[in-house]
Amino acid sequence: MREQETAILDGNEACASVAYRLAQVITIYPITPSSTMAEWADQWKEEGRKNVWGTIPVVCEMQSEGGAAGAMHGALQAGAFGTTFTASQGLLLMIPNMYKIAGELTCNVIHVTARAVATHALSIFGDQSDVMACRSTGYAMLSSNSVQEAGDIALIAHIATLESRVPFLHFFDGFRTSHEINKVYEIADETIRALLDEKFVLSHRQRALTPDQPILRGSAQNPDVFFQAREACNPYYLACPTIVQDAMDRFARETGRAYHLFDYVGAPDADRVIVMMGSGAGAVEETINHLNAQGEKLGLVKVRLYRPFAAEAFLAALPATVKSIAVLDRTKEPGALGEPLYQDVITAFGEAVSEGSSPFAQQPKVIGGRYGLSSKEFTPAMAKGVFDEMRKPKMKNHFTIGINDDVTHTSLAYDPEFSTEDPRTVRALFYGLGSDGTVGANKNSIKIIGSETPGYAQGYFVYDSKKSGSVTTSHLRFGPDPIRSTYLISNANFVACHQFQFLERMDILAATAPGAVFLLNSPYGPDEIWQHLPLKTQETILKKKLKFYVIDGYTVAREAGMGNRINTIMQTCFFAISGVLPRDEAIEQIKKAIKKTYGKRGDAVVQQNFAAVDAALSHLHEVKLPEKATATFDILPMMPAEAPAFVRDVLGAMAAGHGDLLPVSALPPGGTFPTGTAKWEKRNIAQMIPVWDEQLCIQCGKCVMVCPHAVIRAKVYDSAVLASAPATFKSAKPKWKGMEEELYTLQVAPEDCTGCSLCVEICPVKSKSEAKHKAINMEMQAPLREAEALNWSFFEALPTVERGRLSHTQVKDIQLLDPLFEFSGACAGCGETPYLKLLTQLFGDRLYIANATGCSSIYGGNLPTTPYTVNQSGRGPTWSNSLFEDNAEFGLGMRLALDQQKGYAESLLGRLAPVLGDDLVTAIVGATQIKESEIDEQRQRVRLVREKLVGVDSAEARALLAVADSLVRKSVWIIGGDGWAYDIGFGGLDHVLGSGQNVKVLVLDTETYSNTGGQMSKATPRGAVAKFAEGGKPNAKKDLAMEAVAYGSVYVARVAMGGSDMQTVKAFQEAEAYNGPAIIIAYSHCIAHGYDLTYGMEQQKNAVLSGYWPLMRYNPALREQGKNPFQLDSKAPTMALKQYSYHEARYTMLARSRPDVAKKLLQEAQDDVERSWRVYAGRAAMPGRGETPHIAPPEPEGKVAPLGTGGNQ
Amino acid sequence: MIDLSTQYLGLKLKSPLVVSSSPLTESAENIQRLEEAGAAAVVLPSIFEEQLTLESNALDQDLTRGTESFAEALSYFPVYEDYRQGQDAYLSQLRRAKSVASIPVLASLNGVTAKGWVRFAKEIEQAGADALELNTYSLATKFSDTSAMVENGIAALVREVKHATRIPVAVKLSPQYTSIPHLAMELDRSGADALVLFNRFYQPDFDLENLDVCPRLTLSRPEELLLRLHWVAILYGDVKADLAVTGGVHGAEDVLKCVMAGAQVAMMASALLAKGIPHLKTVHADLVRWMEEHEYESILQMRGSLSRRAVPDPSAFERGNYIKTLSSFTLRPTAAPFTVPYN
C-alpha cells in the first residue's frame, strides 16, 4: 500500500482530478452542480498539467451537452480517451450519444453530479432522477457516496471501462457530495499508473478509425440482423461486474480502501437492512452504528455498481438473517410499480426464488420508498424512521421519508430529535451574507484545521435563492475521526451570526445546543446589546445557557480599510472563542492563509487583512447575561399579516427557511404559482438607499428607467390626495404640459432597494451650490426606513397615470407607466432587469414570456416569490420556462396557439353573430389593434361579448367564453441570455427567426454564462477572460445581429440602455409593432464582468463610444417604404477600445497575468471593432430600394412567359 | 573635439541630455530610439505606491464581488496562480530597458509610506537600475501638518532609502517649500546624491459644463525653466549633491542655461512629447554648434558659470532682482503702463 497525502477537497475536485489525468479529450459544457469539474479541467489545462500519458488534455467547450457528447463520441472513435462532466438536463441531452457509445462498446466515462431533472419545476439540487433516466443506454453505472469515493470510484470506473469495453456513468449526489469539503486521501499518479493496464489502453487505440486500416462503424441495419447484432454485446455486460470487482480489489491493494459491487455494513446478523446508493448512505451508516451499539440488528447495502446489476453479488451481500429490506430511491417515477432500485431488488429476489437459488430460508419482505429529492435533507432521524417502519408487521410500501405527505399519505413518521452526532465533533454554524465573505473564510478555516492538525474537517454551505443580499449558512464540523455526516447541523455548539439584521426575522439560535457559544456581529456593544435582541432570542440564550460574544465587525473592517468585508475579523473571533485550536496558533495559521489567499492580489490586501486580524481580538467582548428576558419585541414574520394567505403561510414559510415543514397539500400540483408576490418580501438589504431632492429634480425619469429592482417609481396625481399623505411625503410640480395642476412624486421603496446606486450615477442634475449633491442621493437606510415605508405604502395606493395621457416613446413619460416586474432577487445593479422592467411597462398587460433557463429564469421564477406582477386592473405578464435549449421553440408554440385560438374565436364569433350582432362581430374581427387605445377598444368589445353571452346556453357560447381573450392582441416575447441565444438554443432561435411568425426575442447579452458562474459563450468578446477561456477568449464575439439581419425579414436591434435609452425604447416599440419576428440584443452589464456595477450604465456608454457595441436597428418595414432598413444609431468610435474594456477585470486580469497575450488580443479586438464598424456603416449608408434602380436585369420582353401561365415552365 | 560629457550621480554621462520621467520612457523601444537620438540617460516613469495599493484592492474586490453567494455561481472568474502587480510590471519594464540601453537607466519611485519606499527601492536595485530618483510629490492637505514636519519627513525617507539601497539616489523636489536652501542642505545631510528641480504640479481643472473637477495634464512651457535656473544657481556650490533641472527644458539654449546655472544634467520630456524623439537630435546638434560657435571645449568648462557664486552681481538671484524685474516690465511694448505701487 502506498503512502498517501491528504487534501481538503470537494467531491467535484476529487473526481475531476482523476478524470483529467485519464483523459486526452475533455468536452465540456456548464451545468450546475457539475460545472466546477469542467472549470478545474480548463484551469489545469491552462496551467499545463499533464495526464498520465504525459500530454496536456484538450479541453473543449461545446454549444450544449448534446454537442459535448457528440464531440466526445467522435474523439473516442478516433482513438482518444475522452470524458465529460454533466448533470440533469445536460445528461439527458447526452442520452442519444450514450446509446451510440455503449452500442459500439467504447471505453468511456461520464462523471455526473446527480441532480433533479426539471419536471413541475427546475431544481439545481441533488437527486438521482437524471442518472436513472440513463438506465437503458447500456452505460455501466457506478455510484460514489462521499468526497473520498468521488475520487476513488472515478478511478475504478476509468480502469474498468478499459477492460470491459462497457462505457461507465460515474455519479455522486449533486451539492451534498459535489460541493461538500472534506479531508480526503488524494490519488497519486503512481496509483493510477499501477492500475492502468497498458494492454487495454492499446486495444482501445487499435479499435480507432484510421484510413490506414479503414473500417466502417455505425452502419444502418435492417430487420434481418439488427436484433442479433444487438444481442452480440451480451458477453461484455456479463463480464463487466467481475472486471469492476477486480479493479476495486486492485485499487484496495494500492490504497487500502476496499470497495465491492455491493458493500454491506452493519450487524452480521441484521434483521433489517436498507439498500440504497449515494450520499444518504453516510447518514444511514451513522444511524446503524449508533443503534447497533444499543443492541439493534441493522444493516445497510451500499449499491456501487448499479448497472449491470449483479443480482447474485447483491444477494450474497445481504446477511442471511435479514427479515425485511427497505430500498431507498432518490428519484421518483410517477406511475411506476416502484422506483428503479426497488424494482431491481424485487426482480433479483424474484428471479432467485423462481430459479431456486435464493440463499434465504425465509424470503425477506421488501418495501421501497423515496427520500431526498432535490437535496431534501436526509438525516439519521429519517433513517431511523425507516428502520422503525421495518419493524412493523405491516410495512408501508412505496413510502416517502422526510416530508409530510398529507395528500396520498405516503410518508413515514420519524422523530426529528433523534441524533447520532459524535459528541467529540465540534459543530459550528455560521449565518452570513454572500457579500461579507463568510463562506470564503470558513473554507479557509476548514483548510487550516484539516491541514495543520491531525483532525478531520467537513464543510457544507447552503445558499438562498436570491442573488442580491443572499443569506449563506455554513455548516462546519471538526473532529478526531473522519466525518461522514451527510446532513446539515441541527445541534450546533458554536453559532455565529455575521449580520445583525438577520435577528429581526430569523430564529438564528434554533439549532443551538445547550451551553453553546454564540458570536454576534453587532453595532451594539456588550453593555447595550441585550435590549436590541428579540424576545425569543433572549429566551433561547438564557434557556440554553449560551456563552454570548459580540464584536462590531463592520467598524473594525472599516478601520482596517476593508470596507464591508468582515470575513477575516469574524474568522479570527471564531478561532479565539471556539477553542478548536490554541489561539496563538490559530492566529498564525489565519495569517498564513491570508497570505496564501490574497498574496497574489497584492501586498496591500494582505496587510489590510493582517490589520483586521490584529484588531479583531481587542474588539471582541463577552456579554454578561441578565437573569431574564426583557424584550418588548419579537422575531417578525417573513411576510406581513396582510399578505394573501398563500403568500403568508406557504411562501412565507419558504422565505423563513421552514419550507421543509410544508406538507404536500400546501403546494400546488403541476407547479403553478401566483405572480405579484415579491412585493410582500421586504428584505431590507440596503445599508443606503436613494433619497429624492424634489427641489433639484428635473423629472427626466432616468433613475426610474435604470433601477434594476423597480424600487424608484414616479407618479403624477391629483393634488387633493396630498391632504392624507404621511408627514414626510414629498411632491413637486409636474414638468409636463397639461399636468401643471397636479403633483409629481418620485418615491423609493426603502425596504426593497438593494442599494446599488445606479440611479445616483445616472442622475444628470447637480446642485449649483454643492456639486456632489444630485437630485437623488444615497443616505443611510435605517433612520429613513419607517417614514419611507409609510410613504411607499401611500404612494403605492395612488392611482397610476392613465396610459393614454403619456407618450410611450419618451423616457420621461415612461417613468409614469407601471412596471410589472419589481423587486427581483437579481444581483444589486443587474444590467438585465432594466430591460425586462421596460418591457413590462410598455406591453406588460398583454405579455406572454417564454423564458430560457438562466439568470432571468432564476430571478424571474425562483421560489419563494416572483417579481412579475399585475397592474391596477389585475393584468400582467404571464410567464413560463421550458428548458435552456428550446426556449425559442417554446415561445413560438405559444404564438401558434394564440393565433389558432384567435382564429377559432373569430369563427365562433361568426357563428354567434345572431346573438352578438353583426356590427360587434365585424368590429372585433376587423380591429387593427396597433395603438394601445385600439387594443383598449378591443378589450371593451370583448367585454361586451362576454356580457352578451351571459345566460346563452350553447356549446359555441361556452367555447367562445373560453377563448374570447385571445381576440385582444397578445404579445409573445422570448427571453433569455447569450448562453441560450448564441449557443445552446441557437438552432431553435435561428429557426424561429426564419419562421416569419410574430414573435419577439429579447437577448439579455451579458457575454457569458452568468447564472452558472461566468463561463465563455460565443458572445464572450475577444480578449475577455471567462471560465473555459482562462487564457482570454481568442476569437471574436459572434455578431448575432448581423446573422439575423441576413434574413432580411427579421426586425433586429442592438441596444444598450446606458448608451442611449431613447434608442432602446424606440427599438422595443418598433419590434413590437413589426408584424413578424423581431430580435433585440441588449447589452447587459453583469457582475461577471468584474467591476462595481454602480458604473454599469457608464460602462454601457463607453461600450457604445468605443464602437464596441454599435447601436443599430434593422426594420424590414422600412424597405416597403423604399428606404434602407438598416439604421446606425451610434457615431463612429470616439474612444479607444482599451478605454472601455480595461475598466473591467475580465480584461485586466489577463493584462496582469499574461500581458503579452492581452496586448495581442486587445489589438485584434480593436481591429474587430473597426472591421465591424465599416460593415455597419456601410450597411447604413446603402441607399434604399426606392432610391436606386433595380439591380436585376429586366426580363427580355415577350421571350419568357410569366410564371404560372404554364408556358415554357 | 568638444567634450559634452558630465558626471551625474557618480555615473559618467556622454552629455547633459537626460530624458526625464515621462510616458516616453515607458517602452524599451522608445528608450532605444532616445539613446540613438542622443540621450545620455533616461529616467523611467514613476511607480506610485498608492497606485499599487489601489490596484491591489481593486483586483481583490473585482475578483471577489458576487462570489460565494449563490449556489450556481460560487465564483465568476477562473483562478490564476499569479497576478502581475504594478511593481512586477515595473521591474520587468526596468529589466527590458536595461537590456536594450547602453546608457544609464534611472528608476523613479513615488512613495507614500516609508515601508513602500524601502521595499520598492530594494527591488529596483535588484532589477538593475543604475540609480533611483525619488519623487517627493506630495500635498500637505492636513491642516495640522507644519512645513517643518513635511520637510523632516522627506529627509527621513531619504535616509531610509539610502540605508536600504546601494545605488545612488536623486531626490526630485517640488518648488513650493518655504526655504529650499535649507531643505536642500537637510537632504544633502541625509545622503541624497542629487537634487532634481523641480517637479511640476498637476492641479485639477474645473469642468464648468459638468460641474466636475477633472485631472488635466499640460506639457511644460519654456518659461517654466526660469524658476529652475534660479534655484540651481542659488544652490550650486553650497550643496554636495548633484543638481539636475527638469521642467521647461525645450532646446539647446535651455540646456546651456541649466549647465551654466550649475546643473550636471538637463532633463527633457515635454518638448520630446510635443515634437517627437528626433527633436533630441536637433537639441544635441544645436548644443554642439553653439559650443563650437562660442568656442567652448567642454560642458565642464561652463558648469556653474552663471551661478550665484559666479556672477558679478548675485543680487540678480536675490530680492534685488524682484525690483529689477518689476521695473523692467514697463519697458515691454505690449504691456500696459506699469506703476510701481509704492511710488
Coordinates of C-alpha atoms in Angstrom, one line a residue, chain A residues 16-190:
Chain A
A16 CA -12.1 15.9 -11.8
S17 CA -8.6 15.3 -10.6
V18 CA -8.8 11.7 -11.6
A19 CA -10.8 12.2 -14.8
Y20 CA -8.4 14.8 -16.0
R21 CA -5.4 12.6 -15.6
L22 CA -7.1 9.8 -17.6
A23 CA -8.4 11.8 -20.5
Q24 CA -7.0 13.2 -23.7
V25 CA -10.1 15.0 -24.9
I26 CA -12.4 16.6 -22.4
T27 CA -15.6 18.1 -23.9
I28 CA -17.4 20.4 -21.5
Y29 CA -20.5 22.5 -21.1
P30 CA -21.5 24.3 -17.9
I31 CA -24.4 22.9 -15.8
T32 CA -24.8 23.1 -12.1
P33 CA -23.6 21.3 -10.0
S34 CA -21.0 19.7 -12.3
S35 CA -19.6 23.0 -13.8
T36 CA -16.7 23.1 -11.4
M37 CA -15.3 19.8 -12.7
A38 CA -15.1 21.3 -16.1
E39 CA -13.7 24.5 -14.7
W40 CA -10.9 22.6 -13.0
A41 CA -10.1 20.7 -16.2
D42 CA -9.9 24.0 -18.1
Q43 CA -7.7 25.6 -15.3
W44 CA -5.4 22.6 -15.2
K45 CA -5.0 22.6 -18.9
E46 CA -4.0 26.3 -18.8
E47 CA -1.6 25.6 -16.1
G48 CA 0.0 22.9 -18.3
R49 CA -0.9 19.9 -16.1
K50 CA -0.3 16.6 -17.8
N51 CA -2.4 13.4 -17.9
V52 CA -0.8 10.1 -17.2
W53 CA 0.4 9.8 -20.7
G54 CA 2.4 12.9 -20.4
T55 CA 0.3 15.2 -22.5
I56 CA -2.0 18.1 -21.8
P57 CA -5.6 17.1 -22.5
V58 CA -7.6 19.1 -24.9
V59 CA -10.5 20.8 -23.1
C60 CA -13.1 22.0 -25.5
E61 CA -16.3 23.8 -24.6
M62 CA -19.2 22.9 -26.8
Q63 CA -22.5 24.6 -27.5
S64 CA -24.6 22.2 -25.4
E65 CA -24.3 18.9 -23.6
G66 CA -25.5 17.3 -26.7
G67 CA -22.6 18.8 -28.5
A68 CA -20.2 17.7 -25.7
A69 CA -21.4 14.1 -26.0
G70 CA -21.2 14.2 -29.8
A71 CA -17.7 15.6 -29.8
M72 CA -16.6 13.1 -27.2
H73 CA -18.1 10.3 -29.2
G74 CA -16.0 11.4 -32.2
A75 CA -12.9 11.7 -30.1
L76 CA -13.5 8.1 -28.8
Q77 CA -13.9 6.8 -32.3
A78 CA -10.7 8.4 -33.4
G79 CA -8.9 6.6 -30.6
A80 CA -8.6 9.1 -27.8
F81 CA -9.7 8.7 -24.2
G82 CA -12.5 11.1 -23.7
T83 CA -14.6 12.2 -20.8
T84 CA -17.1 14.8 -19.8
F85 CA -18.9 16.1 -16.8
T86 CA -22.6 16.9 -16.5
A87 CA -25.9 16.7 -14.7
S88 CA -29.7 16.8 -15.0
Q89 CA -31.0 18.0 -18.4
G90 CA -27.4 18.1 -19.6
L91 CA -27.2 14.3 -19.1
L92 CA -30.5 13.9 -20.8
L93 CA -29.1 15.7 -23.8
M94 CA -26.3 13.2 -23.9
I95 CA -28.5 10.1 -24.0
P96 CA -28.7 9.7 -27.7
N97 CA -24.9 9.6 -27.9
M98 CA -24.7 7.4 -24.8
Y99 CA -26.7 4.7 -26.7
K100 CA -24.3 5.0 -29.6
I101 CA -21.1 4.9 -27.5
A102 CA -22.4 1.9 -25.5
G103 CA -23.7 0.2 -28.6
E104 CA -20.3 0.5 -30.1
L105 CA -18.7 -0.9 -27.0
T106 CA -16.5 2.0 -26.5
C107 CA -14.3 2.7 -23.4
N108 CA -15.6 6.0 -21.8
V109 CA -16.5 7.5 -18.5
I110 CA -19.0 10.3 -17.9
H111 CA -18.9 11.9 -14.5
V112 CA -22.3 13.1 -13.2
T113 CA -23.2 15.2 -10.2
A114 CA -26.6 13.6 -9.9
R115 CA -29.3 16.3 -10.0
A116 CA -33.0 16.6 -10.2
V117 CA -34.5 16.6 -13.7
A118 CA -36.8 19.6 -14.3
T119 CA -40.4 18.5 -14.1
H120 CA -43.1 20.7 -12.4
A121 CA -40.1 23.0 -11.6
L122 CA -36.5 23.3 -12.3
S123 CA -34.2 22.3 -9.4
I124 CA -30.4 22.6 -9.4
F125 CA -30.2 20.3 -6.4
G126 CA -29.2 16.7 -6.0
D127 CA -31.2 13.6 -6.6
Q128 CA -30.7 10.7 -8.9
S129 CA -33.6 11.2 -11.4
D130 CA -31.1 12.2 -14.1
V131 CA -28.9 9.1 -13.8
M132 CA -31.9 6.9 -13.5
A133 CA -33.1 8.2 -16.9
C134 CA -29.9 6.6 -18.4
R135 CA -30.6 3.1 -17.2
S136 CA -31.3 1.7 -20.6
T137 CA -28.4 3.4 -22.5
G138 CA -26.0 0.5 -21.9
Y139 CA -23.7 2.5 -19.7
A140 CA -22.5 0.8 -16.6
M141 CA -23.4 2.9 -13.6
L142 CA -21.2 3.3 -10.6
S143 CA -22.2 5.3 -7.5
S144 CA -19.9 7.3 -5.1
N145 CA -21.3 8.2 -1.7
S146 CA -18.7 10.7 -0.4
V147 CA -16.0 13.1 -1.3
Q148 CA -13.3 10.4 -0.9
E149 CA -15.3 8.0 -3.0
A150 CA -15.9 10.6 -5.7
G151 CA -12.1 10.3 -6.5
D152 CA -11.7 6.6 -5.7
I153 CA -14.7 5.3 -7.7
A154 CA -13.9 7.7 -10.6
L155 CA -10.6 5.9 -11.0
I156 CA -12.2 2.5 -10.7
A157 CA -14.7 3.5 -13.5
H158 CA -11.9 4.6 -15.8
I159 CA -10.0 1.3 -15.1
A160 CA -13.0 -0.9 -15.5
T161 CA -14.1 0.6 -18.8
L162 CA -10.8 -0.2 -20.4
E163 CA -11.0 -3.9 -19.9
S164 CA -14.8 -4.3 -20.1
R165 CA -15.3 -2.0 -23.2
V166 CA -18.5 -1.0 -21.5
P167 CA -18.7 2.8 -21.0
F168 CA -19.3 4.0 -17.5
L169 CA -21.5 6.6 -15.9
H170 CA -19.9 7.5 -12.6
F171 CA -22.2 9.6 -10.4
F172 CA -22.4 11.2 -6.9
D173 CA -25.0 13.4 -5.3
G174 CA -25.1 17.0 -6.5
F175 CA -24.1 19.5 -3.9
R176 CA -24.2 17.1 -0.9
T177 CA -21.1 15.3 -2.3
S178 CA -20.0 17.6 -5.2
H179 CA -19.8 20.7 -3.0
E180 CA -19.0 19.2 0.4
I181 CA -15.5 19.9 1.5
N182 CA -13.8 17.1 3.4
K183 CA -10.3 15.9 4.3
V184 CA -9.5 13.0 1.9
Y185 CA -6.7 11.0 0.7
E186 CA -5.5 12.1 -2.7
I187 CA -5.0 9.7 -5.6
A188 CA -1.4 9.8 -6.7
D189 CA -0.2 9.5 -10.3
E190 CA 1.6 6.3 -9.3

